[in-house]
Amino acid sequence: MRRGVSHVPWSPCRGAEQPRGLVDICHDFAEVAPRGGSGALRRGTRSNSVEYASGAICGRPAMTYTAQDSGWLLGGRSEFRAFGPIEWQEINTSYRAYLRASARGFKEEEVRVCYNIPLKRASEPSLTVHLRGICAYRLDVNGDHRDGAKFYRGVTHIQRLAKSDQGKPSFEPNPTGVPAIVRHKRVSPSEYRAVLGAFAAPIGLDILDVVWTDPPERRHP
């Protein structure tokens, strides 16, 4: 496995992030993304139903998808794959990487995978799948989440929006197969890689052609 080098543009942080819902953080993910079965990894170089339903993220035209669309994409039969180098960027108060992705039955620009590591909460990484500009699937490690009247603090969980007009995403705490990352402790690059693999496996995302680059050192538990 070969090792790559990433170039991280500097940008000023805008203060500490607050716990937010799926839509809010996906809104962040949409800011500067390049367009574009798990496998071995090459080493290298508070939710708002209206915003979900409209798909209007960062001024993009409203787009929608059906349960059949997301079921096909995430169901293991669409040849869903991510590929290319992981290039970390410092955006707001996070290191963020956008992976090019493709799947049979979708245009390349309709599907995107994002990896987010908060600079000041680096033990709480998140990964998302975007379908037509809307978050369809999300893994939060050690994340805070409110599900109805119940508040979960520091719980690894999955959220899924089966269709764009569903409103509230489903919520699955403590999914199996995700590495146990110790909250408020330094996370190693190998642990971040393992989280990517655990994110990919249940949705049939092939990461064989992802070229891994370690996230920058300037991050804090």
PDB file of C-alpha atoms in Angstrom:
ATOM      1  CA  MET A   1       0.000   0.000   0.000  1.00  0.00           C
ATOM      2  CA  ARG A   2       1.409   3.364  -0.951  1.00  0.00           C
ATOM      3  CA  ARG A   3       1.242   6.496   1.116  1.00  0.00           C
ATOM      4  CA  GLY A   4      -0.019   9.796  -0.256  1.00  0.00           C
ATOM      5  CA  VAL A   5       0.435  13.392   0.749  1.00  0.00           C
ATOM      6  CA  SER A   6      -2.510  15.725   1.257  1.00  0.00           C
ATOM      7  CA  HIS A   7      -2.439  19.499   1.034  1.00  0.00           C
ATOM      8  CA  VAL A   8      -4.737  21.175   3.523  1.00  0.00           C
ATOM      9  CA  PRO A   9      -5.692  24.792   2.773  1.00  0.00           C
ATOM     10  CA  TRP A  10      -5.912  26.909   5.903  1.00  0.00           C
ATOM     11  CA  SER A  11      -9.079  28.718   6.838  1.00  0.00           C
ATOM     12  CA  PRO A  12     -10.009  30.417  10.104  1.00  0.00           C
ATOM     13  CA  CYS A  13     -12.216  28.518  12.528  1.00  0.00           C
ATOM     14  CA  ARG A  14     -15.468  30.133  13.551  1.00  0.00           C
ATOM     15  CA  GLY A  15     -15.637  28.889  17.113  1.00  0.00           C
ATOM     16  CA  ALA A  16     -16.610  25.616  18.683  1.00  0.00           C
ATOM     17  CA  GLU A  17     -19.307  23.563  16.994  1.00  0.00           C
ATOM     18  CA  GLN A  18     -22.519  22.819  18.873  1.00  0.00           C
ATOM     19  CA  PRO A  19     -24.349  19.476  18.761  1.00  0.00           C
ATOM     20  CA  ARG A  20     -26.648  19.620  15.767  1.00  0.00           C
ATOM     21  CA  GLY A  21     -28.965  17.388  13.813  1.00  0.00           C
ATOM     22  CA  LEU A  22     -28.388  15.538  10.566  1.00  0.00           C
ATOM     23  CA  VAL A  23     -29.565  18.311   8.279  1.00  0.00           C
ATOM     24  CA  ASP A  24     -27.429  21.009   9.862  1.00  0.00           C
ATOM     25  CA  ILE A  25     -24.158  19.177   9.457  1.00  0.00           C
ATOM     26  CA  CYS A  26     -25.056  17.983   5.980  1.00  0.00           C
ATOM     27  CA  HIS A  27     -25.646  21.633   5.148  1.00  0.00           C
ATOM     28  CA  ASP A  28     -22.012  22.232   6.114  1.00  0.00           C
ATOM     29  CA  PHE A  29     -20.896  19.300   4.015  1.00  0.00           C
ATOM     30  CA  ALA A  30     -22.414  20.857   0.912  1.00  0.00           C
ATOM     31  CA  GLU A  31     -20.249  23.972   1.005  1.00  0.00           C
ATOM     32  CA  VAL A  32     -17.171  23.251  -1.089  1.00  0.00           C
ATOM     33  CA  ALA A  33     -17.373  19.680  -2.270  1.00  0.00           C
ATOM     34  CA  PRO A  34     -15.656  18.761  -5.537  1.00  0.00           C
ATOM     35  CA  ARG A  35     -17.789  16.835  -7.955  1.00  0.00           C
ATOM     36  CA  GLY A  36     -16.987  13.928  -8.634  1.00  0.00           C
ATOM     37  CA  GLY A  37     -19.517  -4.206  -0.575  1.00  0.00           C
ATOM     38  CA  SER A  38     -16.547  -2.774   1.254  1.00  0.00           C
ATOM     39  CA  GLY A  39     -13.105  -3.873   0.199  1.00  0.00           C
ATOM     40  CA  ALA A  40      -9.472  -3.575   1.111  1.00  0.00           C
ATOM     41  CA  LEU A  41      -8.168  -0.055   1.445  1.00  0.00           C
ATOM     42  CA  ARG A  42      -5.092   1.122  -0.384  1.00  0.00           C
ATOM     43  CA  ARG A  43      -2.976   3.370   1.780  1.00  0.00           C
ATOM     44  CA  GLY A  44      -1.747   6.432  -0.045  1.00  0.00           C
ATOM     45  CA  THR A  45      -0.879   9.691  -0.948  1.00  0.00           C
ATOM     46  CA  ARG A  46     -31.692  18.859  15.194  1.00  0.00           C
ATOM     47  CA  SER A  47     -33.300  17.964  12.265  1.00  0.00           C
ATOM     48  CA  ASN A  48     -35.432  20.269  10.106  1.00  0.00           C
ATOM     49  CA  SER A  49     -37.960  18.353   8.008  1.00  0.00           C
ATOM     50  CA  VAL A  50     -38.591  21.261   5.670  1.00  0.00           C
ATOM     51  CA  GLU A  51     -34.939  21.510   4.697  1.00  0.00           C
ATOM     52  CA  TYR A  52     -34.814  17.752   4.140  1.00  0.00           C
ATOM     53  CA  ALA A  53     -37.836  17.736   1.925  1.00  0.00           C
ATOM     54  CA  SER A  54     -36.781  20.666  -0.199  1.00  0.00           C
ATOM     55  CA  GLY A  55     -33.222  19.544  -0.706  1.00  0.00           C
ATOM     56  CA  ALA A  56     -32.334  23.219  -1.007  1.00  0.00           C
ATOM     57  CA  ILE A  57     -28.810  23.053   0.371  1.00  0.00           C
ATOM     58  CA  CYS A  58     -26.570  26.075  -0.170  1.00  0.00           C
ATOM     59  CA  GLY A  59     -28.781  27.475  -2.908  1.00  0.00           C
ATOM     60  CA  ARG A  60     -28.945  24.286  -4.956  1.00  0.00           C
ATOM     61  CA  PRO A  61     -32.176  23.556  -6.828  1.00  0.00           C
ATOM     62  CA  ALA A  62     -34.639  21.382  -4.956  1.00  0.00           C
ATOM     63  CA  MET A  63     -34.072  17.693  -5.735  1.00  0.00           C
ATOM     64  CA  THR A  64     -35.819  14.599  -4.499  1.00  0.00           C
ATOM     65  CA  TYR A  65     -35.350  10.852  -4.315  1.00  0.00           C
ATOM     66  CA  THR A  66     -37.636   7.935  -3.551  1.00  0.00           C
ATOM     67  CA  ALA A  67     -37.309   5.008  -1.191  1.00  0.00           C
ATOM     68  CA  GLN A  68     -36.581   2.902  -4.254  1.00  0.00           C
ATOM     69  CA  ASP A  69     -33.694   5.222  -5.184  1.00  0.00           C
ATOM     70  CA  SER A  70     -32.015   5.066  -1.773  1.00  0.00           C
ATOM     71  CA  GLY A  71     -32.786   1.385  -1.373  1.00  0.00           C
ATOM     72  CA  TRP A  72     -31.073   0.643  -4.663  1.00  0.00           C
ATOM     73  CA  LEU A  73     -28.083   2.868  -3.890  1.00  0.00           C
ATOM     74  CA  LEU A  74     -27.506   1.524  -0.371  1.00  0.00           C
ATOM     75  CA  GLY A  75     -28.764  -2.015  -0.827  1.00  0.00           C
ATOM     76  CA  GLY A  76     -25.561  -3.647  -2.054  1.00  0.00           C
ATOM     77  CA  ARG A  77     -26.537  -4.214  -5.695  1.00  0.00           C
ATOM     78  CA  SER A  78     -25.827  -0.850  -7.311  1.00  0.00           C
ATOM     79  CA  GLU A  79     -22.041  -1.259  -7.584  1.00  0.00           C
ATOM     80  CA  PHE A  80     -21.750   1.715  -5.236  1.00  0.00           C
ATOM     81  CA  ARG A  81     -18.095   2.664  -4.966  1.00  0.00           C
ATOM     82  CA  ALA A  82     -15.866   5.453  -3.738  1.00  0.00           C
ATOM     83  CA  PHE A  83     -12.522   6.076  -5.355  1.00  0.00           C
ATOM     84  CA  GLY A  84      -9.547   8.397  -5.587  1.00  0.00           C
ATOM     85  CA  PRO A  85      -7.434  10.089  -2.952  1.00  0.00           C
ATOM     86  CA  ILE A  86      -8.734  11.366   0.349  1.00  0.00           C
ATOM     87  CA  GLU A  87      -7.793  15.055   0.380  1.00  0.00           C
ATOM     88  CA  TRP A  88      -8.443  16.710   3.725  1.00  0.00           C
ATOM     89  CA  GLN A  89      -9.525  20.348   3.787  1.00  0.00           C
ATOM     90  CA  GLU A  90      -9.915  22.611   6.788  1.00  0.00           C
ATOM     91  CA  ILE A  91     -13.455  23.978   6.557  1.00  0.00           C
ATOM     92  CA  ASN A  92     -15.020  25.991   9.343  1.00  0.00           C
ATOM     93  CA  THR A  93     -14.085  24.021  12.466  1.00  0.00           C
ATOM     94  CA  SER A  94     -13.477  20.617  10.867  1.00  0.00           C
ATOM     95  CA  TYR A  95     -11.177  18.626   8.673  1.00  0.00           C
ATOM     96  CA  ARG A  96     -13.297  17.352   5.834  1.00  0.00           C
ATOM     97  CA  ALA A  97     -12.731  15.043   2.876  1.00  0.00           C
ATOM     98  CA  TYR A  98     -15.023  14.524  -0.089  1.00  0.00           C
ATOM     99  CA  LEU A  99     -14.750  11.171  -1.833  1.00  0.00           C
ATOM    100  CA  ARG A 100     -15.724  10.795  -5.437  1.00  0.00           C
ATOM    101  CA  ALA A 101     -18.380   8.133  -5.787  1.00  0.00           C
ATOM    102  CA  SER A 102     -20.405   6.352  -8.441  1.00  0.00           C
ATOM    103  CA  ALA A 103     -23.264   3.868  -8.566  1.00  0.00           C
ATOM    104  CA  ARG A 104     -25.126   2.124 -11.353  1.00  0.00           C
ATOM    105  CA  GLY A 105     -28.290   4.016 -12.219  1.00  0.00           C
ATOM    106  CA  PHE A 106     -27.060   7.407 -10.963  1.00  0.00           C
ATOM    107  CA  LYS A 107     -25.049  10.215 -12.469  1.00  0.00           C
ATOM    108  CA  GLU A 108     -21.728  10.728 -10.727  1.00  0.00           C
ATOM    109  CA  GLU A 109     -22.689  14.181  -9.475  1.00  0.00           C
ATOM    110  CA  GLU A 110     -25.824  12.755  -7.798  1.00  0.00           C
ATOM    111  CA  VAL A 111     -23.872  10.707  -5.251  1.00  0.00           C
ATOM    112  CA  ARG A 112     -21.221  11.859  -2.798  1.00  0.00           C
ATOM    113  CA  VAL A 113     -19.474  10.526   0.301  1.00  0.00           C
ATOM    114  CA  CYS A 114     -18.131  12.880   2.990  1.00  0.00           C
ATOM    115  CA  TYR A 115     -15.822  12.283   5.951  1.00  0.00           C
ATOM    116  CA  ASN A 116     -15.824  14.930   8.691  1.00  0.00           C
ATOM    117  CA  ILE A 117     -13.535  15.263  11.742  1.00  0.00           C
ATOM    118  CA  PRO A 118     -14.204  18.213  14.081  1.00  0.00           C
ATOM    119  CA  LEU A 119     -10.925  19.862  15.042  1.00  0.00           C
ATOM    120  CA  LYS A 120     -11.883  20.227  18.708  1.00  0.00           C
ATOM    121  CA  ARG A 121     -13.862  16.969  18.962  1.00  0.00           C
ATOM    122  CA  ALA A 122     -11.719  14.670  16.869  1.00  0.00           C
ATOM    123  CA  SER A 123     -13.041  11.586  18.678  1.00  0.00           C
ATOM    124  CA  GLU A 124     -16.478  12.307  17.143  1.00  0.00           C
ATOM    125  CA  PRO A 125     -16.033  11.748  13.391  1.00  0.00           C
ATOM    126  CA  SER A 126     -18.995  11.515  11.012  1.00  0.00           C
ATOM    127  CA  LEU A 127     -19.496  10.057   7.549  1.00  0.00           C
ATOM    128  CA  THR A 128     -22.393  10.725   5.199  1.00  0.00           C
ATOM    129  CA  VAL A 129     -23.801   9.627   1.879  1.00  0.00           C
ATOM    130  CA  HIS A 130     -25.493  12.383  -0.102  1.00  0.00           C
ATOM    131  CA  LEU A 131     -28.031  11.526  -2.778  1.00  0.00           C
ATOM    132  CA  ARG A 132     -28.965  14.411  -5.062  1.00  0.00           C
ATOM    133  CA  GLY A 133     -27.709  16.936  -2.537  1.00  0.00           C
ATOM    134  CA  ILE A 134     -29.622  15.481   0.430  1.00  0.00           C
ATOM    135  CA  CYS A 135     -28.196  13.391   3.271  1.00  0.00           C
ATOM    136  CA  ALA A 136     -29.543   9.882   2.826  1.00  0.00           C
ATOM    137  CA  TYR A 137     -27.323   8.032   5.303  1.00  0.00           C
ATOM    138  CA  ARG A 138     -25.086   9.091   8.165  1.00  0.00           C
ATOM    139  CA  LEU A 139     -22.822   7.482  10.743  1.00  0.00           C
ATOM    140  CA  ASP A 140     -21.950   9.518  13.846  1.00  0.00           C
ATOM    141  CA  VAL A 141     -19.274   8.197  16.177  1.00  0.00           C
ATOM    142  CA  ASN A 142     -19.689   9.313  19.808  1.00  0.00           C
ATOM    143  CA  GLY A 143     -22.272  11.869  18.720  1.00  0.00           C
ATOM    144  CA  ASP A 144     -25.010  13.614  20.687  1.00  0.00           C
ATOM    145  CA  HIS A 145     -28.543  13.100  19.367  1.00  0.00           C
ATOM    146  CA  ARG A 146     -32.097  13.853  20.422  1.00  0.00           C
ATOM    147  CA  ASP A 147     -34.673  11.264  19.378  1.00  0.00           C
ATOM    148  CA  GLY A 148     -38.055  12.570  20.417  1.00  0.00           C
ATOM    149  CA  ALA A 149     -38.008  13.180  24.159  1.00  0.00           C
ATOM    150  CA  LYS A 150     -34.885  11.095  24.687  1.00  0.00           C
ATOM    151  CA  PHE A 151     -31.414  12.624  24.489  1.00  0.00           C
ATOM    152  CA  TYR A 152     -28.407  10.440  23.703  1.00  0.00           C
ATOM    153  CA  ARG A 153     -25.018  11.799  24.715  1.00  0.00           C
ATOM    154  CA  GLY A 154     -21.845  10.478  23.135  1.00  0.00           C
ATOM    155  CA  VAL A 155     -23.533   7.543  21.405  1.00  0.00           C
ATOM    156  CA  THR A 156     -22.426   6.092  18.084  1.00  0.00           C
ATOM    157  CA  HIS A 157     -25.479   5.949  15.833  1.00  0.00           C
ATOM    158  CA  ILE A 158     -26.797   5.769  12.284  1.00  0.00           C
ATOM    159  CA  GLN A 159     -29.433   8.009  10.745  1.00  0.00           C
ATOM    160  CA  ARG A 160     -31.135   7.186   7.469  1.00  0.00           C
ATOM    161  CA  LEU A 161     -33.584   9.111   5.333  1.00  0.00           C
ATOM    162  CA  ALA A 162     -35.232   6.487   3.148  1.00  0.00           C
ATOM    163  CA  LYS A 163     -36.899   9.082   0.907  1.00  0.00           C
ATOM    164  CA  SER A 164     -36.393  12.810   0.591  1.00  0.00           C
ATOM    165  CA  ASP A 165     -39.894  13.705   1.832  1.00  0.00           C
ATOM    166  CA  GLN A 166     -39.775  11.331   4.800  1.00  0.00           C
ATOM    167  CA  GLY A 167     -39.338  14.181   7.275  1.00  0.00           C
ATOM    168  CA  LYS A 168     -37.657  12.640  10.293  1.00  0.00           C
ATOM    169  CA  PRO A 169     -34.787  10.219   9.636  1.00  0.00           C
ATOM    170  CA  SER A 170     -34.649   6.827  11.287  1.00  0.00           C
ATOM    171  CA  PHE A 171     -32.298   6.504  14.248  1.00  0.00           C
ATOM    172  CA  GLU A 172     -30.221   3.440  15.171  1.00  0.00           C
ATOM    173  CA  PRO A 173     -28.024   3.728  18.282  1.00  0.00           C
ATOM    174  CA  ASN A 174     -24.997   1.502  18.873  1.00  0.00           C
ATOM    175  CA  PRO A 175     -24.788  -0.215  15.462  1.00  0.00           C
ATOM    176  CA  THR A 176     -22.676  -3.361  15.332  1.00  0.00           C
ATOM    177  CA  GLY A 177     -19.309  -3.432  13.618  1.00  0.00           C
ATOM    178  CA  VAL A 178     -18.230   0.138  14.345  1.00  0.00           C
ATOM    179  CA  PRO A 179     -14.881   0.426  16.168  1.00  0.00           C
ATOM    180  CA  ALA A 180     -15.108   1.595  19.769  1.00  0.00           C
ATOM    181  CA  ILE A 181     -13.490   5.032  19.706  1.00  0.00           C
ATOM    182  CA  VAL A 182     -12.750   6.388  23.184  1.00  0.00           C
ATOM    183  CA  ARG A 183     -14.364   9.794  23.538  1.00  0.00           C
ATOM    184  CA  HIS A 184     -12.052  12.695  24.382  1.00  0.00           C
ATOM    185  CA  LYS A 185      -8.968  10.580  23.596  1.00  0.00           C
ATOM    186  CA  ARG A 186      -6.561  10.935  20.694  1.00  0.00           C
ATOM    187  CA  VAL A 187      -7.732   8.925  17.655  1.00  0.00           C
ATOM    188  CA  SER A 188      -5.096   7.226  15.518  1.00  0.00           C
ATOM    189  CA  PRO A 189      -5.151   7.286  11.706  1.00  0.00           C
ATOM    190  CA  SER A 190      -5.702   3.530  11.687  1.00  0.00           C
ATOM    191  CA  GLU A 191      -8.825   3.982  13.816  1.00  0.00           C
ATOM    192  CA  TYR A 192     -10.186   6.577  11.374  1.00  0.00           C
ATOM    193  CA  ARG A 193      -9.548   4.118   8.534  1.00  0.00           C
ATOM    194  CA  ALA A 194     -11.399   1.408  10.435  1.00  0.00           C
ATOM    195  CA  VAL A 195     -14.389   3.732  10.905  1.00  0.00           C
ATOM    196  CA  LEU A 196     -14.502   4.277   7.140  1.00  0.00           C
ATOM    197  CA  GLY A 197     -14.562   0.514   6.612  1.00  0.00           C
ATOM    198  CA  ALA A 198     -17.341   0.079   9.171  1.00  0.00           C
ATOM    199  CA  PHE A 199     -19.346   2.843   7.492  1.00  0.00           C
ATOM    200  CA  ALA A 200     -18.944   1.253   4.061  1.00  0.00           C
ATOM    201  CA  ALA A 201     -19.720  -2.378   4.871  1.00  0.00           C
ATOM    202  CA  PRO A 202     -23.466  -2.308   5.692  1.00  0.00           C
ATOM    203  CA  ILE A 203     -24.363  -0.167   2.664  1.00  0.00           C
ATOM    204  CA  GLY A 204     -22.291  -2.143   0.165  1.00  0.00           C
ATOM    205  CA  LEU A 205     -19.894   0.733  -0.506  1.00  0.00           C
ATOM    206  CA  ASP A 206     -16.767  -0.546  -2.244  1.00  0.00           C
ATOM    207  CA  ILE A 207     -13.703   1.367  -0.973  1.00  0.00           C
ATOM    208  CA  LEU A 208     -11.067  -0.722  -2.729  1.00  0.00           C
ATOM    209  CA  ASP A 209     -10.010   2.217  -4.898  1.00  0.00           C
ATOM    210  CA  VAL A 210      -9.932   4.815  -2.132  1.00  0.00           C
ATOM    211  CA  VAL A 211      -6.385   6.062  -1.581  1.00  0.00           C
ATOM    212  CA  TRP A 212      -6.103   6.770   2.127  1.00  0.00           C
ATOM    213  CA  THR A 213      -4.304   9.817   3.513  1.00  0.00           C
ATOM    214  CA  ASP A 214      -3.995  10.361   7.233  1.00  0.00           C
ATOM    215  CA  PRO A 215      -5.883  13.402   8.584  1.00  0.00           C
ATOM    216  CA  PRO A 216      -3.703  16.360   9.602  1.00  0.00           C
ATOM    217  CA  GLU A 217      -2.170  16.385  13.056  1.00  0.00           C
ATOM    218  CA  ARG A 218      -3.705  19.649  14.242  1.00  0.00           C
ATOM    219  CA  ARG A 219      -6.769  18.122  15.839  1.00  0.00           C
ATOM    220  CA  HIS A 220      -7.807  17.704  19.463  1.00  0.00           C
ATOM    221  CA  PRO A 221      -9.805  15.018  21.308  1.00  0.00           C
TER     222      PRO A 221
END
